[in-house]
Amino acid sequence: MRVFQKISDLRDHLAGYRGRNIGFVPTMGFLHVGHMELISRAKAENDIVVVSIFVNPLQFGPSEDLAKYPRDLERDRKMLADADVDILFAPTVEDMYPRPMRTVVDVPDIGRQLEGAVRPGHFVGVATVVTKLFNIVQPQSAYFGEKDFQQVVLIKRMVEDLAQPVRVVAVPTVREADGLACSSRNVYLNPAERLAARIVPAALDEAERCYREGLDDPAALETALAAFIVNEPLAFAEVVAVRDPETLEPVHSLRAGPVLVALFVRIGSTRLLDNRVIGLSNDAVTRAA
Ligand code: AMP
């Protein structure tokens, strides 16, 4: 595996791969099996796989966990080499942003709601860094996790609106044995919080149960799920939303088509994100993303 830190070095190297398919997996590192799933998918579908590790300051708010975000580049490097990844791009903040950014990419209707309402500016940071990484790597395909469902919707729309020549592939969420979605931030949880975190996938099961029992009113489902999460004293639900999985707009009925149940739950000081599309078969879930 080749490792690059400088944009110009990576570009020079990639020039040798003209005509071959590049699959790209952008990450913030501290890799887990969820990231590795994106990488296997990229390997299966491309000639060359490029993984980036960059904890992007633009997408963190001033009171967020940028400084303490977990990092272990050496461990990540070994995992990627073992997975036969071709290229790791691991720039520093100075490499990516040698000067303050004066240009941003904003997808306001999608990026200011749900997680974006709780984290102002987050999705401008995401759209901007992903665009810059696409420009550097110039992949044919890029792989994103459905765990960050809103991110997938936003990036698909950005690519379409700006005619970015990249196929965006959404990969289903990889979970721990008890259902908690794998996340680099799970290391923040102490043992009691880790147990409490099971309320998040349990709430998604509850949503499915309410749907199967015939509930039709999205507001009633949101209320029921908020009440379900309150049962866990360590949990605080910041976002409980039922939305259209393609536009993220509110829906009027749970029966009119598939709906996205999006959860943003704080356990102690750790924010956990999860979601499920209900009213669809699993194959169709992936297509909807
Ligand atoms: P991150 O390093 O957290 O920014 O994530 C990098 C990519 O991995 C994003 O596209 C995430 O959606 C994806 N990802 C993170 N966790 C999971 C998971 N549990 N299953 C599938 N994909 C994931």
GROMACS .gro file of N, CA, C and O in nm, residues 152-274:
model
  492
  152VAL      N    1  -2.561   1.063   0.286
  152VAL     CA    2  -2.575   0.998   0.156
  152VAL      C    3  -2.671   1.076   0.067
  152VAL      O    4  -2.643   1.104  -0.050
  153VAL      N    5  -2.786   1.115   0.124
  153VAL     CA    6  -2.885   1.190   0.046
  153VAL      C    7  -2.823   1.321  -0.004
  153VAL      O    8  -2.837   1.359  -0.121
  154LEU      N    9  -2.751   1.387   0.086
  154LEU     CA   10  -2.691   1.517   0.052
  154LEU      C   11  -2.584   1.503  -0.056
  154LEU      O   12  -2.579   1.581  -0.152
  155ILE      N   13  -2.500   1.401  -0.043
  155ILE     CA   14  -2.392   1.386  -0.141
  155ILE      C   15  -2.447   1.345  -0.277
  155ILE      O   16  -2.403   1.394  -0.381
  156LYS      N   17  -2.548   1.259  -0.276
  156LYS     CA   18  -2.610   1.221  -0.405
  156LYS      C   19  -2.667   1.345  -0.475
  156LYS      O   20  -2.653   1.362  -0.595
  157ARG      N   21  -2.731   1.431  -0.396
  157ARG     CA   22  -2.791   1.551  -0.456
  157ARG      C   23  -2.683   1.649  -0.503
  157ARG      O   24  -2.693   1.709  -0.610
  158MET      N   25  -2.577   1.662  -0.424
  158MET     CA   26  -2.467   1.752  -0.460
  158MET      C   27  -2.402   1.708  -0.592
  158MET      O   28  -2.377   1.788  -0.682
  159VAL      N   29  -2.377   1.577  -0.602
  159VAL     CA   30  -2.314   1.521  -0.722
  159VAL      C   31  -2.401   1.546  -0.844
  159VAL      O   32  -2.353   1.583  -0.952
  160GLU      N   33  -2.534   1.529  -0.824
  160GLU     CA   34  -2.626   1.551  -0.935
  160GLU      C   35  -2.632   1.700  -0.972
  160GLU      O   36  -2.617   1.738  -1.088
  161ASP      N   37  -2.649   1.785  -0.871
  161ASP     CA   38  -2.663   1.930  -0.898
  161ASP      C   39  -2.538   1.987  -0.965
  161ASP      O   40  -2.548   2.073  -1.052
  162LEU      N   41  -2.420   1.942  -0.921
  162LEU     CA   42  -2.295   2.000  -0.972
  162LEU      C   43  -2.233   1.916  -1.084
  162LEU      O   44  -2.121   1.944  -1.127
  163ALA      N   45  -2.304   1.812  -1.129
  163ALA     CA   46  -2.253   1.723  -1.235
  163ALA      C   47  -2.113   1.672  -1.201
  163ALA      O   48  -2.025   1.669  -1.288
  164GLN      N   49  -2.093   1.636  -1.077
  164GLN     CA   50  -1.964   1.576  -1.040
  164GLN      C   51  -1.961   1.434  -1.097
  164GLN      O   52  -2.057   1.358  -1.076
  165PRO      N   53  -1.853   1.397  -1.169
  165PRO     CA   54  -1.855   1.269  -1.241
  165PRO      C   55  -1.821   1.149  -1.151
  165PRO      O   56  -1.724   1.078  -1.172
  166VAL      N   57  -1.903   1.129  -1.048
  166VAL     CA   58  -1.877   1.023  -0.950
  166VAL      C   59  -2.006   0.946  -0.927
  166VAL      O   60  -2.113   1.007  -0.910
  167ARG      N   61  -1.994   0.813  -0.924
  167ARG     CA   62  -2.109   0.729  -0.887
  167ARG      C   63  -2.106   0.713  -0.735
  167ARG      O   64  -2.004   0.671  -0.679
  168VAL      N   65  -2.216   0.751  -0.669
  168VAL     CA   66  -2.220   0.743  -0.523
  168VAL      C   67  -2.288   0.611  -0.483
  168VAL      O   68  -2.400   0.584  -0.523
  169VAL      N   69  -2.217   0.531  -0.404
  169VAL     CA   70  -2.268   0.400  -0.364
  169VAL      C   71  -2.296   0.402  -0.214
  169VAL      O   72  -2.209   0.439  -0.134
  170ALA      N   73  -2.419   0.364  -0.177
  170ALA     CA   74  -2.459   0.360  -0.036
  170ALA      C   75  -2.448   0.217   0.016
  170ALA      O   76  -2.498   0.124  -0.048
  171VAL      N   77  -2.382   0.200   0.129
  171VAL     CA   78  -2.357   0.066   0.185
  171VAL      C   79  -2.436   0.052   0.316
  171VAL      O   80  -2.431   0.142   0.401
  172PRO      N   81  -2.509  -0.060   0.331
  172PRO     CA   82  -2.590  -0.078   0.453
  172PRO      C   83  -2.506  -0.073   0.582
  172PRO      O   84  -2.388  -0.106   0.582
  173THR      N   85  -2.570  -0.033   0.689
  173THR     CA   86  -2.504  -0.013   0.819
  173THR      C   87  -2.456  -0.146   0.878
  173THR      O   88  -2.531  -0.243   0.884
  174VAL      N   89  -2.331  -0.147   0.923
  174VAL     CA   90  -2.276  -0.264   0.993
  174VAL      C   91  -2.295  -0.240   1.143
  174VAL      O   92  -2.270  -0.130   1.193
  175ARG      N   93  -2.339  -0.346   1.213
  175ARG     CA   94  -2.376  -0.331   1.354
  175ARG      C   95  -2.297  -0.426   1.444
  175ARG      O   96  -2.250  -0.530   1.398
  176GLU      N   97  -2.287  -0.388   1.572
  176GLU     CA   98  -2.232  -0.478   1.672
  176GLU      C   99  -2.334  -0.589   1.696
  176GLU      O  100  -2.449  -0.579   1.653
  177ALA      N  101  -2.292  -0.693   1.773
  177ALA     CA  102  -2.379  -0.809   1.795
  177ALA      C  103  -2.513  -0.767   1.857
  177ALA      O  104  -2.617  -0.827   1.827
  178ASP      N  105  -2.515  -0.664   1.942
  178ASP     CA  106  -2.641  -0.626   2.008
  178ASP      C  107  -2.720  -0.521   1.929
  178ASP      O  108  -2.818  -0.467   1.979
  179GLY      N  109  -2.676  -0.493   1.807
  179GLY     CA  110  -2.755  -0.403   1.722
  179GLY      C  111  -2.702  -0.261   1.713
  179GLY      O  112  -2.739  -0.186   1.623
  180LEU      N  113  -2.613  -0.221   1.806
  180LEU     CA  114  -2.562  -0.083   1.800
  180LEU      C  115  -2.480  -0.065   1.672
  180LEU      O  116  -2.394  -0.148   1.640
  181ALA      N  117  -2.505   0.043   1.600
  181ALA     CA  118  -2.430   0.069   1.476
  181ALA      C  119  -2.283   0.093   1.512
  181ALA      O  120  -2.253   0.169   1.605
  182CYS      N  121  -2.192   0.029   1.438
  182CYS     CA  122  -2.049   0.053   1.461
  182CYS      C  123  -2.020   0.200   1.433
  182CYS      O  124  -2.071   0.257   1.336
  183SER      N  125  -1.938   0.261   1.519
  183SER     CA  126  -1.901   0.401   1.501
  183SER      C  127  -1.771   0.426   1.575
  183SER      O  128  -1.748   0.370   1.683
  184SER      N  129  -1.687   0.512   1.516
  184SER     CA  130  -1.562   0.547   1.585
  184SER      C  131  -1.593   0.608   1.721
  184SER      O  132  -1.516   0.595   1.816
  185ARG      N  133  -1.706   0.678   1.731
  185ARG     CA  134  -1.739   0.747   1.858
  185ARG      C  135  -1.785   0.651   1.967
  185ARG      O  136  -1.798   0.693   2.082
  186ASN      N  137  -1.811   0.523   1.934
  186ASN     CA  138  -1.855   0.430   2.039
  186ASN      C  139  -1.749   0.414   2.148
  186ASN      O  140  -1.782   0.377   2.260
  187VAL      N  141  -1.621   0.445   2.117
  187VAL     CA  142  -1.517   0.432   2.221
  187VAL      C  143  -1.535   0.534   2.333
  187VAL      O  144  -1.478   0.519   2.440
  188TYR      N  145  -1.611   0.640   2.307
  188TYR     CA  146  -1.635   0.738   2.414
  188TYR      C  147  -1.724   0.681   2.525
  188TYR      O  148  -1.730   0.737   2.634
  189LEU      N  149  -1.800   0.575   2.494
  189LEU     CA  150  -1.902   0.527   2.588
  189LEU      C  151  -1.837   0.448   2.702
  189LEU      O  152  -1.759   0.355   2.676
  190ASN      N  153  -1.870   0.481   2.826
  190ASN     CA  154  -1.824   0.397   2.937
  190ASN      C  155  -1.916   0.274   2.943
  190ASN      O  156  -2.017   0.269   2.871
  191PRO      N  157  -1.884   0.173   3.026
  191PRO     CA  158  -1.964   0.049   3.021
  191PRO      C  159  -2.114   0.072   3.043
  191PRO      O  160  -2.196   0.011   2.973
  192ALA      N  161  -2.150   0.159   3.136
  192ALA     CA  162  -2.294   0.183   3.161
  192ALA      C  163  -2.357   0.250   3.039
  192ALA      O  164  -2.469   0.216   2.998
  193GLU      N  165  -2.284   0.343   2.978
  193GLU     CA  166  -2.337   0.412   2.859
  193GLU      C  167  -2.347   0.317   2.740
  193GLU      O  168  -2.440   0.325   2.660
  194ARG      N  169  -2.249   0.226   2.732
  194ARG     CA  170  -2.252   0.130   2.620
  194ARG      C  171  -2.378   0.044   2.627
  194ARG      O  172  -2.441   0.014   2.525
  195LEU      N  173  -2.414   0.003   2.751
  195LEU     CA  174  -2.537  -0.074   2.768
  195LEU      C  175  -2.658   0.012   2.733
  195LEU      O  176  -2.749  -0.033   2.662
  196ALA      N  177  -2.656   0.136   2.781
  196ALA     CA  178  -2.769   0.227   2.756
  196ALA      C  179  -2.787   0.254   2.607
  196ALA      O  180  -2.899   0.277   2.559
  197ALA      N  181  -2.676   0.249   2.532
  197ALA     CA  182  -2.680   0.280   2.388
  197ALA      C  183  -2.769   0.182   2.310
  197ALA      O  184  -2.812   0.212   2.198
  198ARG      N  185  -2.798   0.067   2.370
  198ARG     CA  186  -2.884  -0.030   2.299
  198ARG      C  187  -3.024   0.026   2.277
  198ARG      O  188  -3.100  -0.027   2.196
  199ILE      N  189  -3.059   0.132   2.349
  199ILE     CA  190  -3.190   0.193   2.330
  199ILE      C  191  -3.207   0.245   2.186
  199ILE      O  192  -3.318   0.252   2.135
  200VAL      N  193  -3.094   0.277   2.121
  200VAL     CA  194  -3.103   0.338   1.988
  200VAL      C  195  -3.153   0.235   1.884
  200VAL      O  196  -3.259   0.257   1.822
  201PRO      N  197  -3.083   0.121   1.867
  201PRO     CA  198  -3.140   0.022   1.773
  201PRO      C  199  -3.274  -0.033   1.822
  201PRO      O  200  -3.361  -0.066   1.740
  202ALA      N  201  -3.293  -0.039   1.956
  202ALA     CA  202  -3.422  -0.088   2.008
  202ALA      C  203  -3.535   0.006   1.965
  202ALA      O  204  -3.646  -0.039   1.933
  203ALA      N  205  -3.507   0.137   1.960
  203ALA     CA  206  -3.610   0.232   1.917
  203ALA      C  207  -3.645   0.211   1.769
  203ALA      O  208  -3.761   0.230   1.728
  204LEU      N  209  -3.546   0.171   1.690
  204LEU     CA  210  -3.575   0.144   1.548
  204LEU      C  211  -3.662   0.019   1.534
  204LEU      O  212  -3.752   0.015   1.451
  205ASP      N  213  -3.635  -0.081   1.620
  205ASP     CA  214  -3.723  -0.200   1.621
  205ASP      C  215  -3.864  -0.160   1.662
  205ASP      O  216  -3.963  -0.210   1.608
  206GLU      N  217  -3.871  -0.070   1.758
  206GLU     CA  218  -4.002  -0.022   1.806
  206GLU      C  219  -4.078   0.048   1.692
  206GLU      O  220  -4.199   0.031   1.676
  207ALA      N  221  -4.005   0.125   1.613
  207ALA     CA  222  -4.067   0.194   1.498
  207ALA      C  223  -4.127   0.092   1.402
  207ALA      O  224  -4.240   0.106   1.355
  208GLU      N  225  -4.048  -0.011   1.377
  208GLU     CA  226  -4.093  -0.118   1.287
  208GLU      C  227  -4.219  -0.185   1.343
  208GLU      O  228  -4.313  -0.215   1.270
  209ARG      N  229  -4.217  -0.207   1.476
  209ARG     CA  230  -4.331  -0.273   1.541
  209ARG      C  231  -4.457  -0.186   1.528
  209ARG      O  232  -4.564  -0.234   1.491
  210CYS      N  233  -4.443  -0.057   1.556
  210CYS     CA  234  -4.558   0.035   1.546
  210CYS      C  235  -4.613   0.033   1.403
  210CYS      O  236  -4.735   0.033   1.381
  211TYR      N  237  -4.521   0.035   1.306
  211TYR     CA  238  -4.561   0.035   1.165
  211TYR      C  239  -4.640  -0.092   1.134
  211TYR      O  240  -4.747  -0.088   1.073
  212ARG      N  241  -4.586  -0.207   1.180
  212ARG     CA  242  -4.653  -0.335   1.149
  212ARG      C  243  -4.789  -0.343   1.217
  212ARG      O  244  -4.879  -0.408   1.168
  213GLU      N  245  -4.803  -0.277   1.332
  213GLU     CA  246  -4.932  -0.278   1.402
  213GLU      C  247  -5.033  -0.184   1.339
  213GLU      O  248  -5.145  -0.172   1.388
  214GLY      N  249  -4.992  -0.112   1.236
  214GLY     CA  250  -5.089  -0.034   1.160
  214GLY      C  251  -5.085   0.117   1.183
  214GLY      O  252  -5.167   0.189   1.128
  215LEU      N  253  -4.990   0.165   1.265
  215LEU     CA  254  -4.982   0.310   1.287
  215LEU      C  255  -4.962   0.382   1.153
  215LEU      O  256  -4.885   0.337   1.068
  216ASP      N  257  -5.031   0.496   1.138
  216ASP     CA  258  -5.024   0.567   1.010
  216ASP      C  259  -4.970   0.710   1.024
  216ASP      O  260  -4.917   0.768   0.930
  217ASP      N  261  -4.982   0.766   1.146
  217ASP     CA  262  -4.952   0.908   1.165
  217ASP      C  263  -4.805   0.928   1.202
  217ASP      O  264  -4.760   0.883   1.307
  218PRO      N  265  -4.726   0.996   1.115
  218PRO     CA  266  -4.583   1.013   1.142
  218PRO      C  267  -4.556   1.085   1.275
  218PRO      O  268  -4.464   1.049   1.348
  219ALA      N  269  -4.641   1.185   1.307
  219ALA     CA  270  -4.621   1.259   1.433
  219ALA      C  271  -4.641   1.167   1.553
  219ALA      O  272  -4.569   1.175   1.654
  220ALA      N  273  -4.740   1.076   1.541
  220ALA     CA  274  -4.765   0.982   1.651
  220ALA      C  275  -4.646   0.887   1.666
  220ALA      O  276  -4.608   0.850   1.779
  221LEU      N  277  -4.586   0.849   1.555
  221LEU     CA  278  -4.469   0.760   1.563
  221LEU      C  279  -4.352   0.835   1.629
  221LEU      O  280  -4.283   0.780   1.716
  222GLU      N  281  -4.332   0.961   1.592
  222GLU     CA  282  -4.223   1.039   1.655
  222GLU      C  283  -4.245   1.050   1.806
  222GLU      O  284  -4.152   1.032   1.885
  223THR      N  285  -4.370   1.075   1.845
  223THR     CA  286  -4.401   1.087   1.988
  223THR      C  287  -4.376   0.954   2.060
  223THR      O  288  -4.318   0.951   2.169
  224ALA      N  289  -4.419   0.845   1.996
  224ALA     CA  290  -4.403   0.713   2.058
  224ALA      C  291  -4.254   0.681   2.075
  224ALA      O  292  -4.212   0.627   2.179
  225LEU      N  293  -4.174   0.715   1.975
  225LEU     CA  294  -4.030   0.682   1.982
  225LEU      C  295  -3.960   0.769   2.086
  225LEU      O  296  -3.873   0.721   2.160
  226ALA      N  297  -3.998   0.896   2.093
  226ALA     CA  298  -3.938   0.985   2.195
  226ALA      C  299  -3.972   0.930   2.334
  226ALA      O  300  -3.885   0.924   2.423
  227ALA      N  301  -4.096   0.884   2.353
  227ALA     CA  302  -4.138   0.828   2.483
  227ALA      C  303  -4.062   0.699   2.512
  227ALA      O  304  -4.025   0.670   2.626
  228PHE      N  305  -4.037   0.621   2.408
  228PHE     CA  306  -3.963   0.495   2.425
  228PHE      C  307  -3.820   0.525   2.471
  228PHE      O  308  -3.767   0.461   2.562
  229ILE      N  309  -3.758   0.625   2.412
  229ILE     CA  310  -3.617   0.655   2.444
  229ILE      C  311  -3.604   0.715   2.584
  229ILE      O  312  -3.505   0.691   2.654
  230VAL      N  313  -3.707   0.789   2.627
  230VAL     CA  314  -3.706   0.848   2.762
  230VAL      C  315  -3.694   0.740   2.871
  230VAL      O  316  -3.642   0.765   2.980
  231ASN      N  317  -3.736   0.618   2.840
  231ASN     CA  318  -3.724   0.508   2.937
  231ASN      C  319  -3.581   0.481   2.977
  231ASN      O  320  -3.556   0.417   3.079
  232GLU      N  321  -3.488   0.520   2.894
  232GLU     CA  322  -3.347   0.498   2.926
  232GLU      C  323  -3.292   0.628   2.989
  232GLU      O  324  -3.275   0.727   2.919
  233PRO      N  325  -3.263   0.625   3.121
  233PRO     CA  326  -3.226   0.750   3.189
  233PRO      C  327  -3.099   0.815   3.134
  233PRO      O  328  -3.084   0.937   3.141
  234LEU      N  329  -3.007   0.737   3.076
  234LEU     CA  330  -2.882   0.797   3.026
  234LEU      C  331  -2.897   0.855   2.885
  234LEU      O  332  -2.804   0.912   2.831
  235ALA      N  333  -3.015   0.834   2.826
  235ALA     CA  334  -3.033   0.877   2.686
  235ALA      C  335  -3.112   1.006   2.676
  235ALA      O  336  -3.207   1.028   2.753
  236PHE      N  337  -3.073   1.091   2.582
  236PHE     CA  338  -3.149   1.213   2.552
  236PHE      C  339  -3.165   1.222   2.401
  236PHE      O  340  -3.065   1.232   2.328
  237ALA      N  341  -3.291   1.218   2.356
  237ALA     CA  342  -3.316   1.219   2.210
  237ALA      C  343  -3.310   1.362   2.158
  237ALA      O  344  -3.392   1.445   2.196
  238GLU      N  345  -3.213   1.391   2.072
  238GLU     CA  346  -3.204   1.526   2.013
  238GLU      C  347  -3.286   1.535   1.884
  238GLU      O  348  -3.341   1.641   1.854
  239VAL      N  349  -3.289   1.428   1.808
  239VAL     CA  350  -3.370   1.426   1.685
  239VAL      C  351  -3.443   1.292   1.678
  239VAL      O  352  -3.380   1.186   1.689
  240VAL      N  353  -3.574   1.298   1.665
  240VAL     CA  354  -3.654   1.179   1.635
  240VAL      C  355  -3.744   1.224   1.520
  240VAL      O  356  -3.834   1.305   1.541
  241ALA      N  357  -3.715   1.176   1.400
  241ALA     CA  358  -3.786   1.232   1.286
  241ALA      C  359  -3.825   1.123   1.187
  241ALA      O  360  -3.748   1.030   1.162
  242VAL      N  361  -3.943   1.139   1.131
  242VAL     CA  362  -3.993   1.049   1.028
  242VAL      C  363  -3.999   1.130   0.899
  242VAL      O  364  -4.067   1.234   0.894
  243ARG      N  365  -3.926   1.087   0.798
  243ARG     CA  366  -3.911   1.170   0.677
  243ARG      C  367  -3.917   1.087   0.549
  243ARG      O  368  -3.903   0.965   0.552
  244ASP      N  369  -3.929   1.157   0.438
  244ASP     CA  370  -3.919   1.094   0.307
  244ASP      C  371  -3.772   1.058   0.284
  244ASP      O  372  -3.685   1.144   0.297
  245PRO      N  373  -3.742   0.932   0.252
  245PRO     CA  374  -3.601   0.891   0.241
  245PRO      C  375  -3.526   0.952   0.123
  245PRO      O  376  -3.404   0.950   0.121
  246GLU      N  377  -3.598   1.010   0.027
  246GLU     CA  378  -3.525   1.070  -0.086
  246GLU      C  379  -3.504   1.219  -0.070
  246GLU      O  380  -3.398   1.271  -0.104
  247THR      N  381  -3.605   1.288  -0.013
  247THR     CA  382  -3.595   1.434  -0.002
  247THR      C  383  -3.566   1.480   0.140
  247THR      O  384  -3.530   1.595   0.162
  248LEU      N  385  -3.588   1.392   0.237
  248LEU     CA  386  -3.581   1.423   0.381
  248LEU      C  387  -3.691   1.520   0.425
  248LEU      O  388  -3.687   1.573   0.535
  249GLU      N  389  -3.789   1.542   0.338
  249GLU     CA  390  -3.903   1.627   0.376
  249GLU      C  391  -3.997   1.548   0.468
  249GLU      O  392  -4.003   1.425   0.460
  250PRO      N  393  -4.073   1.620   0.555
  250PRO     CA  394  -4.174   1.551   0.637
  250PRO      C  395  -4.273   1.475   0.549
  250PRO      O  396  -4.298   1.515   0.434
  251VAL      N  397  -4.330   1.368   0.604
  251VAL     CA  398  -4.431   1.291   0.529
  251VAL      C  399  -4.564   1.301   0.603
  251VAL      O  400  -4.567   1.333   0.723
  252HIS      N  401  -4.673   1.274   0.530
  252HIS     CA  402  -4.805   1.288   0.594
  252HIS      C  403  -4.862   1.155   0.637
  252HIS      O  404  -4.958   1.151   0.714
  253SER      N  405  -4.805   1.046   0.585
  253SER     CA  406  -4.858   0.915   0.621
  253SER      C  407  -4.743   0.815   0.619
  253SER      O  408  -4.648   0.829   0.542
  254LEU      N  409  -4.752   0.715   0.708
  254LEU     CA  410  -4.650   0.608   0.706
  254LEU      C  411  -4.679   0.507   0.597
  254LEU      O  412  -4.598   0.421   0.568
  255ARG      N  413  -4.798   0.519   0.537
  255ARG     CA  414  -4.841   0.417   0.441
  255ARG      C  415  -4.823   0.459   0.296
  255ARG      O  416  -4.841   0.379   0.206
  256ALA      N  417  -4.789   0.585   0.273
  256ALA     CA  418  -4.784   0.636   0.136
  256ALA      C  419  -4.661   0.587   0.061
  256ALA      O  420  -4.653   0.599  -0.060
  257GLY      N  421  -4.564   0.533   0.131
  257GLY     CA  422  -4.440   0.486   0.067
  257GLY      C  423  -4.342   0.460   0.177
  257GLY      O  424  -4.375   0.474   0.295
  258PRO      N  425  -4.219   0.420   0.143
  258PRO     CA  426  -4.120   0.397   0.248
  258PRO      C  427  -4.089   0.526   0.323
  258PRO      O  428  -4.092   0.635   0.265
  259VAL      N  429  -4.063   0.516   0.452
  259VAL     CA  430  -4.027   0.635   0.530
  259VAL      C  431  -3.897   0.609   0.605
  259VAL      O  432  -3.867   0.496   0.644
  260LEU      N  433  -3.823   0.717   0.624
  260LEU     CA  434  -3.697   0.712   0.699
  260LEU      C  435  -3.727   0.749   0.845
  260LEU      O  436  -3.791   0.852   0.871
  261VAL      N  437  -3.680   0.664   0.936
  261VAL     CA  438  -3.685   0.701   1.078
  261VAL      C  439  -3.542   0.739   1.116
  261VAL      O  440  -3.451   0.655   1.108
  262ALA      N  441  -3.520   0.866   1.150
  262ALA     CA  442  -3.385   0.915   1.179
  262ALA      C  443  -3.375   0.950   1.327
  262ALA      O  444  -3.459   1.022   1.380
  263LEU      N  445  -3.271   0.896   1.392
  263LEU     CA  446  -3.251   0.921   1.535
  263LEU      C  447  -3.114   0.983   1.557
  263LEU      O  448  -3.015   0.942   1.495
  264PHE      N  449  -3.112   1.080   1.647
  264PHE     CA  450  -2.987   1.143   1.689
  264PHE      C  451  -3.000   1.148   1.840
  264PHE      O  452  -3.081   1.224   1.893
  265VAL      N  453  -2.928   1.062   1.909
  265VAL     CA  454  -2.950   1.042   2.053
  265VAL      C  455  -2.819   1.065   2.127
  265VAL      O  456  -2.715   1.011   2.087
  266ARG      N  457  -2.826   1.145   2.233
  266ARG     CA  458  -2.708   1.165   2.316
  266ARG      C  459  -2.711   1.066   2.430
  266ARG      O  460  -2.812   1.053   2.500
  267ILE      N  461  -2.599   0.995   2.449
  267ILE     CA  462  -2.584   0.907   2.565
  267ILE      C  463  -2.470   0.970   2.645
  267ILE      O  464  -2.355   0.970   2.598
  268GLY      N  465  -2.500   1.027   2.760
  268GLY     CA  466  -2.399   1.108   2.829
  268GLY      C  467  -2.363   1.223   2.735
  268GLY      O  468  -2.451   1.294   2.686
  269SER      N  469  -2.233   1.237   2.704
  269SER     CA  470  -2.197   1.348   2.614
  269SER      C  471  -2.170   1.296   2.472
  269SER      O  472  -2.123   1.371   2.386
  270THR      N  473  -2.199   1.169   2.447
  270THR     CA  474  -2.172   1.111   2.314
  270THR      C  475  -2.298   1.112   2.229
  270THR      O  476  -2.403   1.067   2.272
  271ARG      N  477  -2.283   1.164   2.105
  271ARG     CA  478  -2.397   1.167   2.014
  271ARG      C  479  -2.393   1.044   1.925
  271ARG      O  480  -2.293   1.020   1.858
  272LEU      N  481  -2.503   0.971   1.922
  272LEU     CA  482  -2.513   0.852   1.837
  272LEU      C  483  -2.620   0.877   1.732
  272LEU      O  484  -2.725   0.934   1.761
  273LEU      N  485  -2.589   0.829   1.614
  273LEU     CA  486  -2.676   0.851   1.499
  273LEU      C  487  -2.721   0.715   1.448
  273LEU      O  488  -2.639   0.623   1.441
  274ASP      N  489  -2.848   0.702   1.417
  274ASP     CA  490  -2.891   0.576   1.356
  274ASP      C  491  -3.019   0.602   1.279
  274ASP      O  492  -3.082   0.708   1.294
   0.00000   0.00000   0.00000
